[in-house]
Each structure stands twice: as structure tokens, then as C-alpha cells.
CSV table of C-alpha atoms in Angstrom, one decimal:
chain,number,residue,atom,x,y,z
I,72,MET,CA,-35.7,57.2,68.4
I,73,PRO,CA,-37.3,60.0,69.9
I,74,GLY,CA,-35.5,62.7,70.9
I,75,ASP,CA,-34.2,62.6,74.8
I,76,LYS,CA,-36.4,63.3,76.8
I,77,SER,CA,-34.2,65.2,79.5
I,78,ILE,CA,-31.7,67.6,76.4
I,79,THR,CA,-34.8,68.4,75.3
I,80,HIS,CA,-36.2,70.0,78.2
I,81,ARG,CA,-32.4,71.3,78.8
I,82,ALA,CA,-32.0,72.5,75.3
I,83,LEU,CA,-35.1,74.5,75.2
I,84,MET,CA,-34.9,75.9,78.4
I,85,PHE,CA,-31.0,77.3,77.9
I,86,ALA,CA,-32.6,78.5,74.4
I,87,ALA,CA,-35.1,80.7,76.1
I,88,LEU,CA,-32.4,82.2,77.7
I,89,ALA,CA,-29.8,82.3,75.1
I,90,PRO,CA,-30.6,86.4,73.3
I,91,GLY,CA,-31.4,85.4,69.4
I,92,VAL,CA,-32.3,82.9,67.7
I,93,SER,CA,-31.2,78.4,68.6
I,94,ALA,CA,-31.8,75.8,66.2
I,95,ILE,CA,-32.6,71.9,68.2
I,96,ASP,CA,-33.2,69.4,65.9
I,97,GLY,CA,-33.7,65.8,66.3
I,98,ALA,CA,-36.0,66.7,70.1
I,99,LEU,CA,-38.6,65.5,71.7
I,100,THR,CA,-42.5,66.3,70.5
I,101,ALA,CA,-43.7,64.2,73.2
I,102,HIS,CA,-45.6,65.5,75.6
I,103,ASP,CA,-43.1,66.8,78.4
I,104,ALA,CA,-41.5,68.7,75.8
I,105,ARG,CA,-45.0,70.5,75.0
I,106,SER,CA,-45.1,71.0,78.5
I,107,THR,CA,-41.5,72.8,79.2
I,108,ALA,CA,-42.8,74.4,75.6
I,109,ALA,CA,-46.2,76.3,76.3
I,110,VAL,CA,-44.3,76.6,80.3
I,111,LEU,CA,-41.8,79.0,78.1
I,112,ARG,CA,-43.4,80.7,75.4
I,113,ARG,CA,-45.8,81.8,78.0
I,114,LEU,CA,-42.5,83.5,80.3
I,115,GLY,CA,-42.5,85.2,76.4
I,116,ALA,CA,-39.8,83.4,74.1
I,117,SER,CA,-40.7,82.7,71.2
I,118,ILE,CA,-40.6,78.3,70.3
I,119,SER,CA,-41.7,77.0,67.1
I,120,PRO,CA,-44.0,73.9,67.1
I,121,LEU,CA,-42.4,70.3,68.3
I,122,ARG,CA,-43.1,68.4,65.4
I,123,PRO,CA,-41.8,65.1,64.2
I,124,GLY,CA,-38.7,66.0,61.8
I,125,ALA,CA,-38.8,69.4,62.4
I,126,SER,CA,-35.8,71.5,63.7
I,127,VAL,CA,-37.7,73.4,66.7
I,128,ALA,CA,-36.2,77.7,66.4
I,129,VAL,CA,-36.2,79.5,70.0
I,130,ARG,CA,-35.7,83.1,70.2
I,131,GLY,CA,-35.2,83.6,74.4
I,132,LEU,CA,-34.3,86.2,76.5
I,133,ARG,CA,-31.5,87.0,78.5
I,134,ARG,CA,-34.7,87.5,81.4
I,135,LEU,CA,-37.9,86.1,81.5
I,136,GLN,CA,-40.9,87.7,81.5
I,137,ARG,CA,-43.8,87.8,84.3
I,138,CYS,CA,-46.6,85.8,83.5
I,139,ALA,CA,-49.5,86.9,85.8
I,140,GLU,CA,-51.5,83.5,84.8
I,141,THR,CA,-50.9,79.7,86.6
I,142,LEU,CA,-48.0,78.0,84.6
I,143,ASP,CA,-49.2,74.3,83.8
I,144,CYS,CA,-46.3,71.9,83.6
I,145,GLY,CA,-49.0,69.1,82.8
I,146,ASN,CA,-47.0,65.5,83.8
I,147,SER,CA,-44.5,66.6,83.5
I,148,GLY,CA,-41.6,66.7,87.2
I,149,THR,CA,-39.0,67.6,85.0
I,150,THR,CA,-40.6,70.6,83.6
I,151,ILE,CA,-41.6,72.0,87.5
I,152,ARG,CA,-38.6,70.9,89.2
I,153,LEU,CA,-36.1,72.8,86.5
I,154,MET,CA,-38.5,76.3,85.5
I,155,LEU,CA,-38.9,76.4,89.9
I,156,GLY,CA,-34.9,77.1,89.4
I,157,ILE,CA,-35.2,79.7,86.9
I,158,LEU,CA,-37.9,81.4,88.4
I,159,ALA,CA,-36.3,81.2,91.3
I,160,ALA,CA,-33.3,84.4,89.3
I,161,HIS,CA,-36.1,86.3,88.7
I,162,ARG,CA,-37.2,89.2,90.6
I,163,PHE,CA,-41.2,88.7,89.6
I,164,PRO,CA,-44.0,85.7,91.2
I,165,SER,CA,-44.8,83.1,89.0
I,166,ARG,CA,-47.6,80.8,90.1
I,167,LEU,CA,-46.7,76.1,89.1
I,168,THR,CA,-49.3,73.9,88.5
I,169,GLY,CA,-50.0,70.5,86.7
I,170,ASP,CA,-51.5,67.7,86.4
I,171,ALA,CA,-53.2,64.5,89.5
I,172,SER,CA,-50.4,62.8,89.5
I,173,LEU,CA,-47.5,65.7,89.0
I,174,ARG,CA,-49.8,67.2,92.0
I,175,ARG,CA,-49.0,64.4,93.7
I,176,ARG,CA,-45.0,64.7,93.6
I,177,PRO,CA,-43.2,66.0,96.4
I,178,MET,CA,-41.6,69.4,95.8
I,179,GLY,CA,-40.0,70.3,99.4
I,180,ARG,CA,-36.8,68.8,98.1
I,181,VAL,CA,-36.7,71.2,95.5
I,182,THR,CA,-38.1,74.3,97.7
I,183,GLU,CA,-36.4,74.2,100.9
I,184,PRO,CA,-33.1,74.7,99.2
I,185,LEU,CA,-34.5,77.2,96.5
I,186,ASP,CA,-35.9,79.2,99.8
I,187,ALA,CA,-32.2,79.3,102.0
I,188,MET,CA,-30.9,80.9,97.8
I,189,GLY,CA,-33.1,83.2,98.8
I,190,ALA,CA,-36.3,83.0,96.5
I,191,HIS,CA,-39.3,82.6,98.3
I,192,THR,CA,-41.8,79.7,97.8
I,193,GLU,CA,-45.0,78.6,99.0
I,194,LEU,CA,-46.6,75.4,98.0
I,195,GLY,CA,-50.4,74.2,98.2
I,196,SER,CA,-52.7,71.6,99.5
I,197,ALA,CA,-50.5,68.5,101.6
I,198,ALA,CA,-47.2,70.3,100.2
I,199,GLY,CA,-46.9,70.4,97.5
I,200,LEU,CA,-49.2,72.4,94.2
I,201,PRO,CA,-50.1,74.3,93.1
I,202,ILE,CA,-47.3,76.7,94.2
I,203,THR,CA,-45.6,79.8,94.1
I,204,ILE,CA,-42.6,81.2,93.7
I,205,ARG,CA,-41.6,85.0,94.0
I,206,GLY,CA,-37.3,85.1,92.7
I,207,GLY,CA,-35.2,87.3,94.0
I,208,VAL,CA,-31.6,88.5,94.9
I,209,LEU,CA,-29.8,85.4,95.1
I,210,ARG,CA,-26.8,83.7,97.9
I,211,PRO,CA,-24.5,81.3,96.7
I,212,LEU,CA,-25.3,77.8,98.2
I,213,GLU,CA,-23.7,74.6,100.3
I,214,TRP,CA,-26.3,71.9,100.5
I,215,SER,CA,-26.8,67.9,100.5
I,216,LEU,CA,-29.1,66.8,98.8
I,217,PRO,CA,-30.8,63.4,100.5
I,218,VAL,CA,-31.1,61.6,98.5
I,219,ALA,CA,-29.7,62.2,94.4
I,220,SER,CA,-32.0,63.5,92.0
I,221,ALA,CA,-30.9,65.1,88.6
I,222,GLN,CA,-34.4,67.3,88.9
I,223,VAL,CA,-33.3,68.8,91.4
I,224,LYS,CA,-29.4,69.5,91.6
I,225,SER,CA,-30.2,70.7,87.9
I,226,ALA,CA,-33.2,73.2,89.5
I,227,LEU,CA,-30.4,74.4,92.2
I,228,LEU,CA,-27.5,74.1,88.8
I,229,LEU,CA,-30.0,76.7,87.3
I,230,ALA,CA,-30.7,79.4,89.6
I,231,GLY,CA,-27.1,79.7,90.8
I,232,ALA,CA,-26.1,80.1,87.3
I,233,ILE,CA,-28.6,82.8,86.1
I,234,GLY,CA,-28.7,84.6,89.7
I,235,ARG,CA,-25.3,84.7,89.0
I,236,VAL,CA,-23.8,82.8,92.2
I,237,SER,CA,-21.7,79.8,93.3
I,238,VAL,CA,-23.9,75.9,94.2
I,239,THR,CA,-21.8,73.7,95.9
I,240,LEU,CA,-24.1,70.2,96.6
I,241,ALA,CA,-23.0,67.3,98.2
I,242,GLU,CA,-24.7,64.3,96.3
I,243,PRO,CA,-25.4,60.4,98.0
I,244,GLY,CA,-24.9,59.4,94.7
I,245,ARG,CA,-24.3,60.2,91.1
I,246,SER,CA,-27.1,61.2,89.0
I,247,ARG,CA,-27.6,62.0,84.6
I,248,ASP,CA,-25.5,65.3,84.5
I,249,HIS,CA,-26.7,67.0,81.5
I,250,THR,CA,-27.8,70.4,82.4
I,251,GLU,CA,-23.6,70.4,83.5
I,252,ARG,CA,-22.9,69.3,80.4
I,253,LEU,CA,-24.2,72.4,79.1
I,254,LEU,CA,-23.5,74.7,81.5
I,255,LEU,CA,-19.5,73.5,80.3
I,256,ALA,CA,-20.3,73.5,77.0
I,257,PHE,CA,-21.4,78.2,78.1
I,258,GLY,CA,-18.2,78.0,80.1
I,259,PHE,CA,-19.6,78.2,83.5
I,260,THR,CA,-17.3,76.2,85.5
I,261,VAL,CA,-18.4,72.7,86.7
I,262,GLN,CA,-16.8,70.3,89.3
I,263,ARG,CA,-16.7,67.7,91.1
I,264,HIS,CA,-14.5,66.5,94.1
I,265,ARG,CA,-15.3,62.9,94.9
I,266,ASP,CA,-19.5,63.3,96.6
I,267,ARG,CA,-19.2,67.0,95.9
I,268,LEU,CA,-20.0,69.3,92.7
I,269,VAL,CA,-19.8,72.5,92.5
I,270,MET,CA,-21.0,75.7,90.0
I,271,LEU,CA,-19.1,78.9,89.8
I,272,PRO,CA,-20.9,81.4,88.0
I,273,THR,CA,-18.3,82.1,85.0
I,274,GLY,CA,-20.2,81.4,81.5
I,275,SER,CA,-22.8,82.9,80.2
I,276,ILE,CA,-25.7,81.4,78.0
I,277,LEU,CA,-25.8,81.9,74.1
I,278,PRO,CA,-27.9,80.7,70.8
I,279,PHE,CA,-26.5,77.3,69.9
I,280,ASP,CA,-27.5,74.8,67.2
I,281,LEU,CA,-27.8,71.3,68.5
I,282,ARG,CA,-29.6,67.8,67.8
I,283,ILE,CA,-30.6,66.7,70.1
I,284,PRO,CA,-29.1,62.3,70.7
I,285,GLY,CA,-32.0,59.6,70.6
I,286,ASP,CA,-33.2,58.6,74.3
I,287,PRO,CA,-31.9,56.2,75.9
I,288,SER,CA,-34.3,55.4,79.0
I,289,SER,CA,-36.9,54.5,75.2
I,290,ALA,CA,-34.8,52.6,73.4
I,291,ALA,CA,-34.8,50.6,76.8
I,292,PHE,CA,-38.4,49.1,75.9
I,293,LEU,CA,-36.7,47.9,72.3
I,294,ILE,CA,-33.9,46.1,73.9
I,295,ALA,CA,-36.3,44.6,75.9
I,296,ALA,CA,-38.1,43.2,72.9
I,297,ALA,CA,-34.9,42.5,71.5
I,298,LEU,CA,-33.9,40.4,74.6
I,299,LEU,CA,-37.5,38.7,74.6
I,300,ALA,CA,-37.8,37.6,71.6
I,301,GLU,CA,-37.0,34.1,70.0
I,302,ARG,CA,-34.7,35.2,67.3
I,303,GLY,CA,-32.9,37.8,64.7
I,304,ASP,CA,-30.5,41.4,66.2
I,305,ALA,CA,-31.8,44.6,65.9
I,306,ARG,CA,-29.8,47.7,65.7
I,307,ILE,CA,-31.3,50.8,67.3
I,308,GLU,CA,-29.4,54.2,66.0
I,309,ARG,CA,-28.7,56.8,67.3
I,310,VAL,CA,-28.9,56.9,71.3
I,311,GLY,CA,-27.4,58.9,73.5
I,312,LEU,CA,-24.6,56.9,75.6
I,313,ASN,CA,-24.1,59.0,78.5
I,314,PRO,CA,-22.8,57.3,81.2
I,315,SER,CA,-25.3,59.2,84.3
I,316,ARG,CA,-27.9,57.0,81.5
I,317,THR,CA,-26.6,54.0,80.8
I,318,GLY,CA,-26.1,52.2,84.1
I,319,PHE,CA,-29.2,49.6,82.8
I,320,LEU,CA,-26.4,47.9,80.3
I,321,GLU,CA,-24.4,47.3,82.7
I,322,VAL,CA,-27.7,45.4,84.6
I,323,LEU,CA,-28.4,43.6,81.4
I,324,SER,CA,-25.0,42.4,81.2
I,325,ARG,CA,-25.5,40.8,84.1
I,326,MET,CA,-28.4,39.7,83.8
I,327,GLY,CA,-26.5,37.6,80.2
I,328,ALA,CA,-27.0,40.2,77.5
I,329,THR,CA,-25.1,41.2,75.4
I,330,VAL,CA,-25.7,45.5,74.0
I,331,ALA,CA,-22.9,47.1,71.8
I,332,SER,CA,-21.9,49.7,70.8
I,333,THR,CA,-21.4,50.7,67.3
I,334,ASN,CA,-20.9,54.1,65.1
I,335,VAL,CA,-20.2,56.5,68.8
I,336,SER,CA,-19.7,59.7,68.5
I,337,ALA,CA,-19.8,63.3,70.3
I,338,SER,CA,-22.9,65.3,70.0
I,339,ALA,CA,-22.6,68.7,72.5
I,340,GLY,CA,-20.5,66.8,74.9
I,341,GLU,CA,-22.9,63.8,75.1
I,342,PRO,CA,-21.9,61.3,73.1
I,343,VAL,CA,-23.8,59.2,70.8
I,344,GLY,CA,-23.8,55.6,69.1
I,345,ASP,CA,-25.6,52.7,67.8
I,346,LEU,CA,-27.0,49.6,70.0
I,347,VAL,CA,-26.9,46.3,68.3
I,348,VAL,CA,-28.8,43.7,70.7
I,349,ARG,CA,-30.0,39.8,70.6
I,350,PRO,CA,-32.5,37.2,72.5
I,351,ALA,CA,-30.4,35.6,75.4
I,352,GLN,CA,-31.3,34.0,78.4
I,353,LEU,CA,-31.4,36.1,81.0
I,354,VAL,CA,-30.5,35.0,84.6
I,355,GLY,CA,-31.8,37.2,88.2
I,356,THR,CA,-29.2,39.5,89.1
I,357,THR,CA,-29.1,42.4,91.7
I,358,VAL,CA,-29.4,45.8,91.6
I,359,LEU,CA,-27.3,47.9,94.6
I,360,ARG,CA,-28.5,50.6,95.6
I,361,ASP,CA,-25.8,52.8,94.2
I,362,ASP,CA,-27.5,51.3,90.6
I,363,VAL,CA,-30.8,53.1,91.7
I,364,PRO,CA,-29.7,56.7,90.8
I,365,GLY,CA,-28.9,55.6,87.4
I,366,ILE,CA,-31.5,52.9,86.5
I,367,ILE,CA,-35.0,54.7,88.3
I,368,ASP,CA,-36.8,55.0,85.0
I,369,GLU,CA,-35.6,51.6,83.1
I,370,ILE,CA,-36.4,50.0,86.3
I,371,PRO,CA,-40.2,49.0,85.1
I,372,MET,CA,-38.7,47.5,82.3
I,373,LEU,CA,-35.8,45.9,84.0
I,374,ALA,CA,-38.4,44.5,86.9
I,375,CYS,CA,-40.9,42.7,83.8
I,376,LEU,CA,-37.2,41.5,82.2
I,377,ALA,CA,-36.6,39.6,86.7
I,378,ALA,CA,-39.8,37.7,85.2
I,379,ARG,CA,-38.4,35.6,82.6
I,380,ALA,CA,-35.2,35.8,84.0
I,381,HIS,CA,-34.3,32.1,85.6
I,382,GLY,CA,-33.6,32.8,89.4
I,383,THR,CA,-33.8,35.8,91.3
I,384,THR,CA,-34.0,39.5,91.3
I,385,ARG,CA,-33.7,42.2,93.6
I,386,PHE,CA,-33.9,45.5,93.4
I,387,GLU,CA,-32.3,47.5,97.2
I,388,HIS,CA,-34.0,50.7,97.8
I,389,VAL,CA,-36.7,51.5,95.4
I,390,GLY,CA,-38.6,53.5,97.3
I,391,GLU,CA,-38.5,56.7,95.6
I,392,LEU,CA,-40.9,54.4,93.0
I,393,ARG,CA,-43.5,55.7,95.0
I,394,VAL,CA,-43.1,58.9,94.1
I,395,LYS,CA,-42.5,58.8,90.6
I,396,GLU,CA,-45.9,59.4,87.7
I,397,SER,CA,-47.5,56.6,89.6
I,398,ASP,CA,-46.8,54.5,92.6
I,399,ARG,CA,-44.6,52.9,90.0
I,400,LEU,CA,-43.1,50.8,93.5
I,401,GLY,CA,-47.0,49.5,94.0
I,402,LEU,CA,-48.2,49.1,90.6
I,403,LEU,CA,-44.9,46.5,89.2
I,404,VAL,CA,-46.0,44.3,92.0
I,405,ARG,CA,-49.6,44.0,92.0
I,406,ASN,CA,-49.8,43.9,87.4
I,407,LEU,CA,-46.8,41.4,87.7
I,408,VAL,CA,-49.2,39.6,90.5
I,409,ALA,CA,-52.2,40.0,88.3
I,410,ILE,CA,-50.0,38.7,84.5
I,411,GLY,CA,-48.9,35.4,87.1
I,412,ALA,CA,-45.4,36.3,87.7
I,413,ASN,CA,-43.7,36.0,91.2
I,414,ALA,CA,-43.1,39.6,92.7
I,415,ALA,CA,-42.9,41.0,95.9
I,416,VAL,CA,-41.7,44.2,98.0
I,417,ASP,CA,-39.4,43.5,101.2
I,418,GLY,CA,-39.6,47.6,103.1
I,419,ASP,CA,-38.4,49.6,100.2
I,420,ASP,CA,-36.9,45.9,97.8
I,421,LEU,CA,-38.7,44.8,94.8
I,422,ILE,CA,-38.0,41.0,94.9
I,423,ILE,CA,-39.6,39.0,91.2
I,424,GLU,CA,-38.6,35.7,91.1
I,425,GLY,CA,-38.4,34.6,87.4
I,426,THR,CA,-40.6,31.9,85.7
I,427,ASP,CA,-41.2,30.5,82.1
I,428,VAL,CA,-45.0,30.0,82.6
I,429,PRO,CA,-47.0,32.1,80.4
I,430,PHE,CA,-48.4,35.0,81.5
I,431,ALA,CA,-51.9,36.5,81.4
I,432,GLY,CA,-54.3,39.2,82.7
I,433,ARG,CA,-54.8,43.1,82.3
I,434,ALA,CA,-51.9,45.6,83.7
I,435,ILE,CA,-53.0,48.9,84.8
I,436,THR,CA,-50.8,51.3,83.8
I,437,GLY,CA,-52.7,54.5,86.3
I,438,GLY,CA,-51.3,56.6,82.9
I,439,ASP,CA,-47.6,56.0,83.6
I,440,HIS,CA,-45.8,55.8,80.1
I,441,ARG,CA,-43.1,52.9,81.5
I,442,ILE,CA,-45.3,50.5,83.3
I,443,ALA,CA,-48.0,51.2,79.5
I,444,MET,CA,-44.4,50.8,77.6
I,445,ALA,CA,-43.1,47.8,79.4
I,446,PHE,CA,-46.1,45.2,80.2
I,447,THR,CA,-46.2,46.1,76.7
I,448,VAL,CA,-43.5,44.5,75.8
I,449,LEU,CA,-43.5,41.7,78.0
I,450,GLY,CA,-46.4,40.8,76.3
I,451,THR,CA,-44.5,40.3,73.2
I,452,GLN,CA,-43.3,37.1,73.8
I,453,ARG,CA,-45.4,34.7,71.7
I,454,GLY,CA,-48.2,32.8,73.8
I,455,GLN,CA,-48.2,35.8,76.3
I,456,ARG,CA,-52.2,36.9,76.7
I,457,ILE,CA,-51.4,40.6,78.6
I,458,THR,CA,-53.9,43.4,77.6
I,459,VAL,CA,-52.6,47.0,79.0
I,460,ASP,CA,-55.5,49.3,80.0
I,461,ASP,CA,-54.2,52.5,78.7
I,462,PRO,CA,-51.4,52.2,76.4
I,463,ALA,CA,-51.8,55.9,74.4
I,464,CYS,CA,-50.1,56.9,77.9
I,465,ALA,CA,-47.1,56.0,75.8
I,466,ALA,CA,-47.3,59.1,74.4
I,467,VAL,CA,-45.7,60.7,76.8
I,468,SER,CA,-42.2,59.9,75.9
I,469,PHE,CA,-42.8,57.6,73.3
I,470,PRO,CA,-44.2,59.1,70.7
I,471,GLY,CA,-45.5,55.9,69.0
I,472,PHE,CA,-44.7,54.0,70.3
I,473,ALA,CA,-46.9,51.2,69.8
I,474,ASP,CA,-45.6,51.4,65.7
I,475,THR,CA,-41.6,51.4,66.3
I,476,LEU,CA,-42.3,48.1,68.7
I,477,ALA,CA,-44.5,46.7,65.6
I,478,GLY,CA,-42.1,47.9,63.4
I,479,LEU,CA,-38.8,46.4,65.5
I,480,PHE,CA,-40.8,42.8,64.2
I,481,GLY,CA,-42.3,43.2,61.1
I,482,ARG,CA,-45.8,42.8,62.4
I,483,ARG,CA,-47.4,42.8,65.3
I,484,PRO,CA,-46.1,41.7,68.4
């Protein structure tokens, strides 16, 4: 599997802030990870090229350096939001932007608490990008997050860690915890008390060696293809099994799938193992509001599987999908209806009625990598005639996706 995207972003950032040379193996080489590396290089870190199979060497700085040019974060929401947190603790101005998709995504959720800490941000038109941030001497923060968001949470934790102030957050739900695990590894105090998370700046970021596990969100597409297949089984090796990332496996279990984990070990505080999956007859389920933060990236794939399940699947409170790389909620419904599935939106809920009729039609991705991969996988079933308008956009998170999918079947599905 490609390296975990979330951990790759964070490993590059931590390495850029560690005075000395760090080595990162198995890093994701896709567009989003390259965006993070490019921004960090502009800020003074030395980072070797991100190439498949190559170790990435990072020579970091204890403090990043000012860049007078605008920092381009590409399509990566993780890059821009986490970098805002890092730059909030640096006493110089920075200007950040991204592509058309990223410029549509909300930034107030992260800039408002950073301003409360002592940074100064100036949003572009419609409260979006480009955005200018001037860091400063930060104050301790106590903040209630309006929605569970690993990106916003991580930005605030990084600002506090680098700015040497405490951060206390109230979360309405659990989100992925890779930043907390890395902070713990570097000696920072991170404590959870029910819905409250407390970080104390007791540690320091030092050079490190790290092997990145395979990305579970990317593995989800191969798991789905195996579930839809007629026979056989698939083993997906060395996938990250962080509990904050495997909520989709719990949903699949409720739908009647069996995905077994074997060869489980640990790497830098992250559980890693192999996943074994075989075809299954799926049934509809209800995805609850509390499930959503842990499966937000896998909902497009789960929705496509729901179209093939017996009965109705309801995804509750998934309005957050409207402000991802695309309006994922709208695209999911339009594409499912376009190929002959039964799907509708009820407020912030997504409702899908499963069917076994053959699907045929064109799926519009809007440049969204997860929409592209989900409908490509749905088209692997025999008898389906689904075309995807921009399959190449899968490279944002899964380089070589089409070839990997073909390898799963031993042929082009």
C-alpha cells in the first residue's frame, strides 16, 4: 500500500522542525505529500525528493525561516491547516494559497482559535484563501471545537507545542490521533479526559527514523473491490491499524463483511498489520453521527458498497462532506443516481437503497480522488458499465491506483 497520507504529512513537518537529519521510509509520494514537502523546503528545510521506494532524508531547523513568496499548498487541506498551526508560533508573516478546490474550503475553524492564541490571520475573499498569518508570542488556549476535525485539532496542538504553551480542547467526537501519538513520542504530555484533550509542552522535537505504515484509507478501496468480487481473497500487507482510522472496518462488519487482521506489530506508536478479506453478501446499516469523524474519508467507498447491499443504508449527519475536496455529498448522490442506483439526501443524511441491477453511466469526479476511486471500484463488478471522467486524479493520494487494482484481479477489471 502507499504510505499513510496523514502520517506522511506529520512526519515531514516534525522532521522539518527537528535540528538535524531524520530518515522517513515508506512515505507517500502522491501530490498532497509533495505539497507539504514543497512548502517546508520554501521555509528552509532540506528534503530529498519523494520517490517510490526511496528513503526521504530531511535536514530540519529548530525554527523555520521566513519565505517572502506565497506558499502553494496545492489540493491539500492537511498541508494548509497544519502549516497554519506551525506558522502561528513563528514571528514572521506568511501567505498561503492552494488550488481552486482548496480555495473553496473553510479556514475560519482554524484561524479563529489561532487568533485567540495570539497569531494574526487575514483571510482572502469569502473567508477563504489566500490567507496571511503572522505568528507571535502565543498564549495558552482553551477551545471547544464545533466539529471533530483532526486537521484543526492538529493545527492547535502543533501551535502549542512549538509556541511552548498548553492547549486544552473539547471535542464533540473522536478524530484521528496521529499528531497526539507523535507528540507523546517526543516527550510532550498529552492527556484525554473523556471529551477533553490536554497538551502540555514538556517535550522537544529531535531527529528521528520512521517507517510509515500503509494508508488504511487507500486500503479501503482494495477491501471494497475484494468484497464485490465473485471469488478469491486478498491480503493487503502492512496497513496502519490505528483505531482512529479503522472505523470503516466496524461499519463493514455491521454490513456483513469479515476483514481479519494478522501479523500485528507496532511502529512509532502506530499499530500495523495485514488485512485479509474475501467476497461477502452485504446488508444495509445505519452509520451514526458518532461514527462519522472516524470514517469521513471512507464514506464515498462505503456509499458505493451500500448501493450493492441488501436493504437501506443511512449515513447520519454527513454534511461535512460538502466542504471536502469537492461537494462529496452532492457528487455521491448525483453519480449514484446517474448510474442507476437509488440515493438521496435528507437534510445532512445520505440514504442509499441497495440493488442488484447492473449499473451503467458516467461518474463525474470534480477532481476528487476518493470519488474517482470509489466509482472505479464499483465498476469492477462483472456486468457493470461505469466510466469515470478523471481517473488520474486518484494520484492525489494513491499513485498507481489503476495498476494496483488490476493486480488485485490479475487483469484489468
